[in-house]
Coordinates of C-alpha atoms in Angstrom, one line a residue:
Chain T
M165 CA 45.8 80.4 100.4
S166 CA 42.7 78.8 101.9
F167 CA 39.9 80.9 103.6
E168 CA 37.4 79.6 106.1
P169 CA 34.7 82.2 106.5
M170 CA 32.7 80.1 109.1
L171 CA 35.7 79.9 111.5
F172 CA 36.4 83.6 111.2
G173 CA 32.7 84.5 111.6
A174 CA 32.3 82.5 114.9
E175 CA 35.5 83.8 116.6
E176 CA 35.0 87.4 115.5
E177 CA 31.8 87.4 117.5
I178 CA 33.7 86.4 120.6
A179 CA 36.6 88.9 120.1
E180 CA 34.1 91.7 119.6
P181 CA 31.1 91.0 121.6
R182 CA 27.8 92.6 120.6
P183 CA 27.1 95.8 122.5
R184 CA 25.0 94.1 125.2
Q185 CA 24.7 94.8 128.9
R186 CA 27.3 93.3 131.1
V187 CA 25.6 91.0 133.5
W188 CA 27.7 90.7 136.6
R189 CA 27.5 94.2 137.9
T190 CA 23.7 94.2 138.1
A191 CA 23.6 90.6 139.3
W192 CA 25.9 91.5 142.2
L193 CA 23.8 94.6 143.0
E194 CA 20.7 92.5 143.1
A195 CA 22.2 89.9 145.4
I196 CA 23.8 92.5 147.7
A197 CA 20.5 94.5 147.9
L198 CA 18.6 91.4 148.8
F199 CA 21.1 90.4 151.4
L200 CA 21.2 93.9 152.9
L201 CA 17.4 94.2 153.0
A202 CA 17.0 90.8 154.8
F203 CA 19.8 91.7 157.2
A204 CA 18.3 95.2 157.9
L205 CA 14.8 93.7 158.6
Y206 CA 16.4 91.0 160.8
A207 CA 18.4 93.6 162.8
L208 CA 15.4 96.0 163.2
T209 CA 13.3 93.1 164.5
D210 CA 15.6 90.7 166.4
I211 CA 18.4 93.0 167.5
L212 CA 17.1 96.5 167.8
G213 CA 13.5 95.5 168.5
V214 CA 12.1 98.4 166.3
L215 CA 9.8 96.2 164.2
S216 CA 7.1 94.0 165.6
T217 CA 7.8 90.3 166.3
R218 CA 4.1 89.5 165.5
P219 CA 3.3 88.0 162.1
A220 CA 3.2 90.6 159.3
S221 CA 0.1 91.1 157.1
T222 CA -0.2 89.0 154.0
S223 CA 0.3 92.0 151.8
G224 CA 3.5 92.9 153.6
R225 CA 4.8 89.4 153.3
M226 CA 3.9 89.3 149.6
G227 CA 5.6 92.6 149.0
I228 CA 8.8 91.1 150.4
A229 CA 8.3 88.0 148.3
V230 CA 8.1 89.9 145.0
L231 CA 11.1 92.1 145.9
P232 CA 13.7 90.0 144.0
A233 CA 11.6 90.3 140.8
L234 CA 11.3 94.1 141.3
L235 CA 15.0 94.4 142.0
W236 CA 15.7 92.5 138.8
L237 CA 13.3 94.7 136.8
F238 CA 14.8 97.9 138.3
L239 CA 18.4 96.9 138.0
S240 CA 19.0 94.3 135.3
Y241 CA 16.1 94.8 133.0
R242 CA 16.3 98.6 133.0
A243 CA 20.0 98.5 132.3
E244 CA 19.3 96.0 129.5
R245 CA 16.8 98.2 127.8
R246 CA 19.3 101.0 127.8
T247 CA 21.9 99.1 125.7
R248 CA 22.1 99.4 121.9
Q249 CA 21.1 95.7 121.5
P250 CA 19.1 94.5 124.5
R251 CA 18.6 90.8 124.9
P252 CA 15.1 89.9 123.7
H253 CA 12.5 87.8 125.6
L254 CA 14.1 88.4 129.1
V255 CA 10.7 89.1 130.7
A256 CA 9.1 86.1 128.9
V257 CA 11.8 83.9 130.3
L258 CA 11.2 85.2 133.8
V259 CA 7.4 84.5 133.3
L260 CA 8.1 81.0 132.0
G261 CA 10.3 80.4 135.0
A262 CA 7.5 81.4 137.3
L263 CA 5.0 79.2 135.4
V264 CA 7.1 76.0 135.5
A265 CA 7.7 76.6 139.2
S266 CA 4.0 77.0 139.9
G267 CA 2.7 74.4 137.5
V268 CA 5.3 71.6 137.8
A269 CA 7.9 72.2 140.5
L270 CA 5.6 73.0 143.4
P271 CA 3.1 70.2 142.7
L272 CA 6.0 67.7 142.4
E273 CA 7.6 68.9 145.7
E274 CA 4.3 69.0 147.7
H275 CA 2.8 65.7 146.4
L276 CA 5.6 63.5 145.3
F277 CA 9.0 64.4 146.7
Q278 CA 7.7 65.7 150.1
P279 CA 11.3 66.5 151.3
E280 CA 10.2 67.5 154.8
R281 CA 9.0 63.9 155.4
W282 CA 12.2 62.1 154.9
L283 CA 15.2 64.4 154.4
P284 CA 15.5 65.6 158.0
S285 CA 16.1 62.0 159.2
L286 CA 19.1 61.5 156.9
D287 CA 22.7 62.4 157.6
F288 CA 24.6 65.3 155.9
F289 CA 25.4 63.5 152.7
G290 CA 22.0 61.8 152.6
R291 CA 20.3 65.2 152.8
L292 CA 22.7 66.6 150.1
L293 CA 22.1 63.8 147.7
G294 CA 18.4 63.4 148.5
Y295 CA 17.6 67.0 148.0
A296 CA 19.9 67.3 144.9
T297 CA 18.3 64.3 143.2
T298 CA 14.7 65.4 143.8
V299 CA 13.8 69.0 144.4
G300 CA 17.2 70.4 143.3
F301 CA 17.5 68.6 140.0
T302 CA 13.9 69.2 139.2
A303 CA 14.3 72.9 139.6
E304 CA 17.5 73.1 137.5
F305 CA 16.1 70.8 134.8
L306 CA 12.9 72.9 134.5
K307 CA 14.9 76.1 134.3
Y308 CA 17.1 74.4 131.6
L309 CA 13.9 73.4 129.7
V310 CA 12.7 77.0 129.7
L311 CA 16.1 78.3 128.4
R312 CA 16.4 75.5 125.9
H313 CA 13.1 76.0 124.3
A314 CA 12.7 79.8 124.7
I315 CA 16.1 81.3 123.8
W316 CA 18.7 78.6 123.1
P317 CA 20.6 78.7 120.8
Q318 CA 19.2 81.6 118.7
H319 CA 19.8 84.3 121.3
I320 CA 23.1 83.0 122.6
G321 CA 25.9 85.0 121.1
Q322 CA 28.3 85.1 124.0
R323 CA 28.7 83.3 127.3
L324 CA 27.2 86.1 129.3
D325 CA 23.9 85.7 127.4
G326 CA 23.5 82.4 129.1
I327 CA 24.1 84.0 132.5
A328 CA 21.6 86.8 131.8
Y329 CA 18.8 84.5 130.7
G330 CA 19.7 82.1 133.5
L331 CA 19.3 84.8 136.1
A332 CA 15.9 85.9 134.6
V333 CA 14.5 82.3 134.8
A334 CA 15.9 81.9 138.3
V335 CA 14.2 85.1 139.5
G336 CA 10.8 84.0 138.1
F337 CA 11.2 80.5 139.6
A338 CA 12.3 81.8 143.0
T339 CA 9.5 84.4 143.2
V340 CA 6.9 81.7 143.0
L341 CA 8.5 79.7 145.8
S342 CA 8.8 83.0 147.9
L343 CA 5.1 83.8 147.2
R344 CA 4.1 80.3 148.4
Y345 CA 6.0 80.9 151.7
A346 CA 4.5 84.4 152.1
L347 CA 1.0 83.2 151.5
L348 CA 1.1 80.1 153.6
T349 CA 3.3 81.1 156.6
E350 CA 2.4 83.5 159.3
A351 CA 5.8 85.0 159.6
T352 CA 7.3 88.4 160.5
L353 CA 8.6 90.7 157.9
A354 CA 12.2 89.8 158.9
A355 CA 11.5 86.0 158.8
T356 CA 9.9 86.4 155.4
A357 CA 12.9 88.5 154.1
L358 CA 15.4 85.9 155.4
R359 CA 13.4 83.1 153.7
V360 CA 13.0 84.9 150.5
A361 CA 16.8 85.6 150.4
S362 CA 17.6 82.0 151.2
I363 CA 15.3 80.8 148.4
T364 CA 16.4 83.4 145.8
L365 CA 20.2 83.5 146.2
P366 CA 20.8 79.7 145.8
H367 CA 18.5 79.7 142.7
L368 CA 20.5 82.5 141.2
A369 CA 23.7 80.4 141.8
G370 CA 22.2 77.3 140.2
S371 CA 20.9 79.2 137.2
V372 CA 24.3 80.8 136.6
I373 CA 25.7 77.3 136.2
V374 CA 22.9 76.1 133.9
G375 CA 23.1 79.3 131.9
F376 CA 26.9 79.0 131.5
F377 CA 26.8 75.3 130.5
L378 CA 24.1 76.0 127.9
A379 CA 25.9 79.0 126.4
E380 CA 29.2 77.1 126.3
L381 CA 27.4 74.2 124.5
W382 CA 26.5 76.5 121.7
I383 CA 29.7 78.7 121.6
G384 CA 32.5 76.4 122.6
R385 CA 33.7 72.9 121.9
T386 CA 32.3 70.7 124.6
A387 CA 32.2 67.1 125.6
I388 CA 29.2 64.9 124.9
L389 CA 28.2 64.8 128.6
W390 CA 28.7 68.6 129.1
L391 CA 25.1 69.5 129.6
P392 CA 24.2 66.6 131.9
A393 CA 27.3 67.5 134.0
G394 CA 26.1 71.1 134.3
L395 CA 22.7 70.1 135.4
I396 CA 24.1 67.7 138.0
L397 CA 26.6 70.3 139.2
A398 CA 23.8 72.9 139.6
A399 CA 21.6 70.3 141.4
L400 CA 24.5 69.3 143.7
I401 CA 25.0 73.0 144.6
S402 CA 21.4 73.3 145.7
G403 CA 21.7 70.1 147.6
A404 CA 24.8 71.3 149.3
H405 CA 23.0 74.5 150.3
Y406 CA 20.1 72.5 151.8
A407 CA 22.4 70.2 153.7
F408 CA 24.7 73.0 155.0
R409 CA 21.6 75.1 155.9
A410 CA 20.3 72.4 158.2
I411 CA 23.6 72.7 160.1
A412 CA 23.9 76.5 159.9
I413 CA 20.5 77.6 161.2
V414 CA 20.4 75.1 164.0
G415 CA 22.4 76.7 166.8
S416 CA 23.0 75.7 170.4
P417 CA 19.8 76.1 172.5
G418 CA 20.4 77.8 175.8
V419 CA 18.8 80.1 178.3
G420 CA 19.2 83.1 176.1
S421 CA 18.5 81.7 172.7
T422 CA 16.0 79.5 170.9
G423 CA 18.6 77.4 169.2
S424 CA 18.2 78.8 165.7
S425 CA 20.6 81.0 163.9
P426 CA 18.7 82.6 160.9
L427 CA 21.6 85.0 160.3
L428 CA 23.9 82.1 159.5
G429 CA 21.3 80.8 157.0
L430 CA 21.3 84.1 155.3
L431 CA 25.1 84.3 155.2
L432 CA 25.2 80.7 153.8
A433 CA 22.8 81.6 151.0
A434 CA 24.8 84.8 150.2
G435 CA 28.1 82.8 150.3
F436 CA 26.8 80.2 147.8
A437 CA 25.7 83.0 145.4
A438 CA 28.8 85.0 145.8
A439 CA 31.2 82.0 145.3
T440 CA 29.3 80.9 142.2
F441 CA 29.2 84.4 140.8
A442 CA 32.9 84.9 141.4
L443 CA 33.9 81.5 140.0
F444 CA 31.9 81.7 136.8
A445 CA 32.8 85.4 136.2
F446 CA 36.5 84.2 136.4
I447 CA 35.8 81.2 134.1
I448 CA 34.0 83.3 131.5
T449 CA 36.6 86.1 131.5
S450 CA 39.3 83.5 131.1
A451 CA 37.5 81.7 128.3
D452 CA 36.7 84.9 126.4
A453 CA 40.3 86.1 126.8
R454 CA 41.6 82.8 125.5
A455 CA 39.3 83.0 122.5
A456 CA 40.4 86.6 121.8
L457 CA 44.1 85.6 122.1
A458 CA 43.6 82.7 119.7
L459 CA 41.9 85.0 117.2
S460 CA 44.6 87.7 117.4
R461 CA 47.3 85.0 116.7
R462 CA 45.4 83.9 113.6
L463 CA 44.9 87.4 112.2
P464 CA 47.7 88.9 110.0
Chain Y
M262 CA 7.9 94.4 118.9
S263 CA 8.7 91.0 120.2
N264 CA 5.9 89.0 121.7
F265 CA 5.6 85.8 123.6
T266 CA 4.9 83.4 120.6
S267 CA 7.4 84.7 118.2
F268 CA 10.6 83.0 119.3
E269 CA 12.8 82.6 116.3
P270 CA 13.3 79.1 114.9
S271 CA 16.3 77.2 116.2
P272 CA 19.4 77.0 114.0
P273 CA 20.6 73.4 113.2
L274 CA 22.7 71.7 115.9
N275 CA 25.8 69.6 115.5
R276 CA 26.2 66.1 116.6
V277 CA 27.7 66.9 120.0
Q278 CA 25.0 69.4 120.8
R279 CA 22.2 67.0 119.8
W280 CA 23.7 64.2 122.0
N281 CA 24.0 66.6 124.9
I282 CA 20.3 67.4 124.6
Y283 CA 19.3 63.7 124.4
L284 CA 21.6 62.8 127.3
A285 CA 20.2 65.6 129.4
L286 CA 16.8 63.9 129.2
V287 CA 18.4 60.5 130.0
T288 CA 20.1 62.1 133.0
A289 CA 16.9 63.6 134.2
V290 CA 15.2 60.1 134.2
I291 CA 18.2 58.5 136.0
V292 CA 18.6 61.2 138.6
L293 CA 15.0 61.5 139.4
G294 CA 14.7 57.7 139.6
L295 CA 17.6 57.7 142.0
G296 CA 16.0 60.5 144.1
L297 CA 12.7 58.7 144.3
T298 CA 14.4 55.5 145.3
M299 CA 16.2 57.3 148.0
R300 CA 12.9 58.9 149.2
N301 CA 11.1 55.5 149.3
T302 CA 14.0 53.9 151.0
A303 CA 14.2 56.6 153.7
L304 CA 10.4 56.6 154.2
T305 CA 10.2 52.8 154.6
A306 CA 13.5 52.4 156.5
T307 CA 13.0 50.3 159.7
Q308 CA 14.8 49.1 162.7
P309 CA 14.2 45.7 164.3
F310 CA 12.4 45.3 167.6
E311 CA 12.3 42.1 169.6
N312 CA 10.8 41.3 173.0
L313 CA 11.4 37.6 173.8
E314 CA 9.4 37.7 177.0
A315 CA 6.3 38.9 175.2
G316 CA 7.1 36.8 172.1
V317 CA 6.9 39.7 169.7
R318 CA 9.3 40.6 166.9
A319 CA 8.7 43.5 164.4
Q320 CA 10.2 46.2 162.3
V321 CA 9.4 49.8 163.4
P322 CA 10.2 53.0 161.5
R323 CA 13.8 54.1 161.9
G324 CA 14.3 57.4 163.8
W325 CA 11.1 57.1 165.8
L326 CA 11.0 57.4 169.6
I327 CA 10.8 53.9 171.0
D328 CA 9.2 53.3 174.5
T329 CA 9.2 49.8 175.9
A330 CA 8.7 50.7 179.6
G331 CA 4.9 51.2 179.5
P332 CA 2.6 49.2 181.8
D333 CA 0.1 48.5 179.1
F334 CA 2.2 48.0 176.0
V335 CA 5.2 46.0 174.8
I336 CA 6.4 48.7 172.4
R337 CA 5.2 52.2 171.5
A338 CA 6.9 54.0 168.6
Q339 CA 6.1 57.6 167.9
D340 CA 7.3 59.9 165.0
P341 CA 9.1 62.8 166.7
D342 CA 8.8 65.1 163.7
A343 CA 5.1 64.6 163.1
L344 CA 2.8 67.7 163.7
P345 CA 0.3 68.3 165.2
F346 CA 0.0 64.7 166.4
K347 CA 2.9 62.3 166.9
T348 CA 2.0 59.3 164.7
L349 CA 1.8 56.3 166.9
L350 CA 2.4 52.6 166.4
Q351 CA 2.0 50.3 169.4
I352 CA 1.9 46.6 170.2
S353 CA 0.2 45.5 173.4
V354 CA -0.4 42.1 175.0
L355 CA -3.5 41.4 177.1
P356 CA -4.1 38.2 179.1
I357 CA -7.4 36.5 178.1
G358 CA -9.6 33.7 179.2
P359 CA -10.3 30.5 177.3
D360 CA -13.6 31.7 175.9
A361 CA -12.2 35.1 174.6
T362 CA -12.7 36.1 171.0
P363 CA -11.2 39.0 169.1
N364 CA -14.6 40.7 169.2
K365 CA -14.7 40.5 173.0
V366 CA -11.3 42.0 173.2
L367 CA -12.3 44.9 171.0
D368 CA -15.5 45.4 173.1
L369 CA -13.3 45.6 176.2
L370 CA -11.0 48.2 174.4
T371 CA -14.1 50.2 173.3
M372 CA -15.5 50.3 176.9
E373 CA -12.2 51.3 178.3
R374 CA -11.5 54.0 175.7
A375 CA -15.0 55.5 175.8
A376 CA -14.3 56.6 179.3
R377 CA -10.8 57.8 178.6
F378 CA -11.0 59.5 175.2
P379 CA -13.4 62.5 174.5
A380 CA -15.9 61.8 171.7
Y381 CA -14.7 58.3 171.2
R382 CA -16.6 56.5 168.5
E383 CA -16.1 53.2 166.8
L384 CA -16.2 53.4 163.0
L385 CA -16.0 49.8 161.7
R386 CA -15.0 46.2 162.4
A387 CA -13.8 43.7 159.9
D388 CA -12.0 40.4 159.6
Q389 CA -8.4 40.4 158.6
T390 CA -5.4 38.1 158.5
V391 CA -2.0 38.9 160.0
R392 CA 0.8 36.8 158.5
G393 CA -1.7 34.0 157.9
E394 CA -3.4 34.2 161.3
P395 CA -7.1 35.2 161.6
A396 CA -7.5 38.7 163.2
K397 CA -10.1 41.4 163.8
R398 CA -9.7 45.0 162.8
M399 CA -11.4 48.0 164.4
E400 CA -11.2 51.6 163.3
Y401 CA -12.2 54.5 165.6
V402 CA -12.0 58.2 166.2
Y403 CA -11.7 60.5 169.2
T404 CA -10.7 64.0 170.0
Q405 CA -7.6 65.1 171.8
D406 CA -7.3 68.4 173.6
E407 CA -4.1 70.3 174.4
R408 CA -3.5 69.9 178.2
N409 CA -1.3 73.0 178.5
P410 CA -3.7 76.0 179.1
F411 CA -1.1 78.4 177.8
Q412 CA -1.3 76.7 174.4
A413 CA -4.9 77.0 173.7
T414 CA -5.6 75.2 170.4
V415 CA -8.5 73.6 168.6
S416 CA -9.1 70.0 169.5
L417 CA -7.5 67.4 167.2
V418 CA -9.5 64.6 165.7
I419 CA -7.5 61.4 166.0
Q420 CA -8.2 58.3 163.9
G421 CA -7.0 54.9 165.0
V422 CA -7.0 51.3 164.1
D423 CA -6.5 48.2 166.2
V424 CA -5.8 44.7 164.9
V425 CA -6.3 41.9 167.4
V426 CA -4.7 38.5 167.1
L427 CA -5.3 35.7 169.7
R428 CA -2.4 33.5 170.8
R429 CA -2.2 30.9 173.6
G430 CA -4.1 32.8 176.3
Q431 CA -3.0 36.2 175.1
A432 CA -4.4 38.9 172.8
V433 CA -1.9 40.8 170.8
I434 CA -3.2 44.3 169.9
I435 CA -1.5 46.2 167.1
T436 CA -2.4 49.9 167.1
Y437 CA -2.0 52.8 164.8
R438 CA -3.1 56.4 165.6
E439 CA -2.8 59.5 163.5
E440 CA -4.4 62.9 163.1
R441 CA -7.4 62.4 160.9
S442 CA -6.2 64.4 157.8
A443 CA -2.9 62.4 157.7
F444 CA -4.4 59.0 158.6
T445 CA -4.6 57.5 155.1
D446 CA -1.3 59.1 154.0
H447 CA 0.6 57.4 156.8
L448 CA -1.3 54.2 157.0
Y449 CA 1.6 52.4 155.2
Y450 CA 3.6 52.6 158.4
F451 CA 0.9 50.4 160.0
E452 CA 0.7 48.1 157.0
N453 CA 4.5 47.6 157.0
L454 CA 4.3 46.8 160.7
L455 CA 1.6 44.2 160.1
Q456 CA 3.7 42.6 157.4
T457 CA 6.7 42.3 159.6
V458 CA 5.3 41.5 163.0
E459 CA 6.0 38.0 164.3
I460 CA 4.2 36.6 167.3
F461 CA 5.9 33.5 168.7

């Protein structure tokens, strides 16, 4: 009788995952909390008229901008620290995500890609492809580089590890973009919250894709173009969000409205994040179940 | 305690994983190259303009607002998305006498604008050629105030450039104006117009 310890070793890990924090619950909580906060500020300002429609103070806007990072620390990271085997370097990955956004992505966007100069003049598919192949791909590729060189593959033991690290790098990346908006734009608290949500939620969606493809590359049996396909898919998702957002937030101008629909923009961002979370949760659950079934059939 | 510099060494990768890493880099180069090509194509996209009566043919930026009904110009194209000043490209035709020179045409423009534009000041004049024909180039600045009293704003400094070409009893004046801080960045619109303009 032959015995292949390497094969058993690898599959045992999938059948009995390490006692790590499950990611989806806190990821959903963060996304929902961000959505509800933005919606509440919008309702208090634009519907109920409780909050001022004058520009908020810089400190108030910056407080809103760092809220996704605080939510992540309070929900995901705190839950992670309470497990028997917390994932290491999560905060380092978040900081690296913020650094590449600040040091590489923002300068490239402002001085090279300059999407506001040429994308608005294109049609829907032009905007989708134009954004995906410049700003979108750059963001996903930088997040991939952070994950690849910081934690991959030594800290990938299960598919959910890729998601957890992907969400951390996305939060760091999106926080820098939100801070730029908060610092440079004289906006109300509601407008800042809407913008922060519409920046953060699509980045969470894109990073779930990159994280999954990276984890699967280490754990599963993948094709030779698996990783490029994942990066392109994540970039296309961000491009699709940009293109649909141009349609969603521009409403019909009339006597009673200004022609913009910020709430639709928020719903769109939340929809992209929710659809991606649901789809990849299903894919990962199915893949883990198949692996466990295959293992149980091999065991005596 | 883990710290920022103590990431563990990476375990060895198999052939498929290594190729995925290499191909991700190749994909980045290809995708970003495609994106920059799209960007450059969109920024330099033009639409043709032709006025047989004035004898002018040119390529103007696509998507700009085109006006051909003005009394003192053949075509005026403005960027509708530009803020705070709508970037302007314009081609005008002036009837001239037999002893006119490009310098005299520019003097005439200077006198006319000095009375019309606040703080108008000529910056430089230089010789230039437009598609092989000798021309004169003049750069200038002036300020523009918001006319709507309910939109009180600081005055804008506008920088402009005119290129004058003489042709059979007419002076063709090609103009570009932009808010001063964006003047150099958007000058390529004007250079593109100069490269494509045909005077016949």
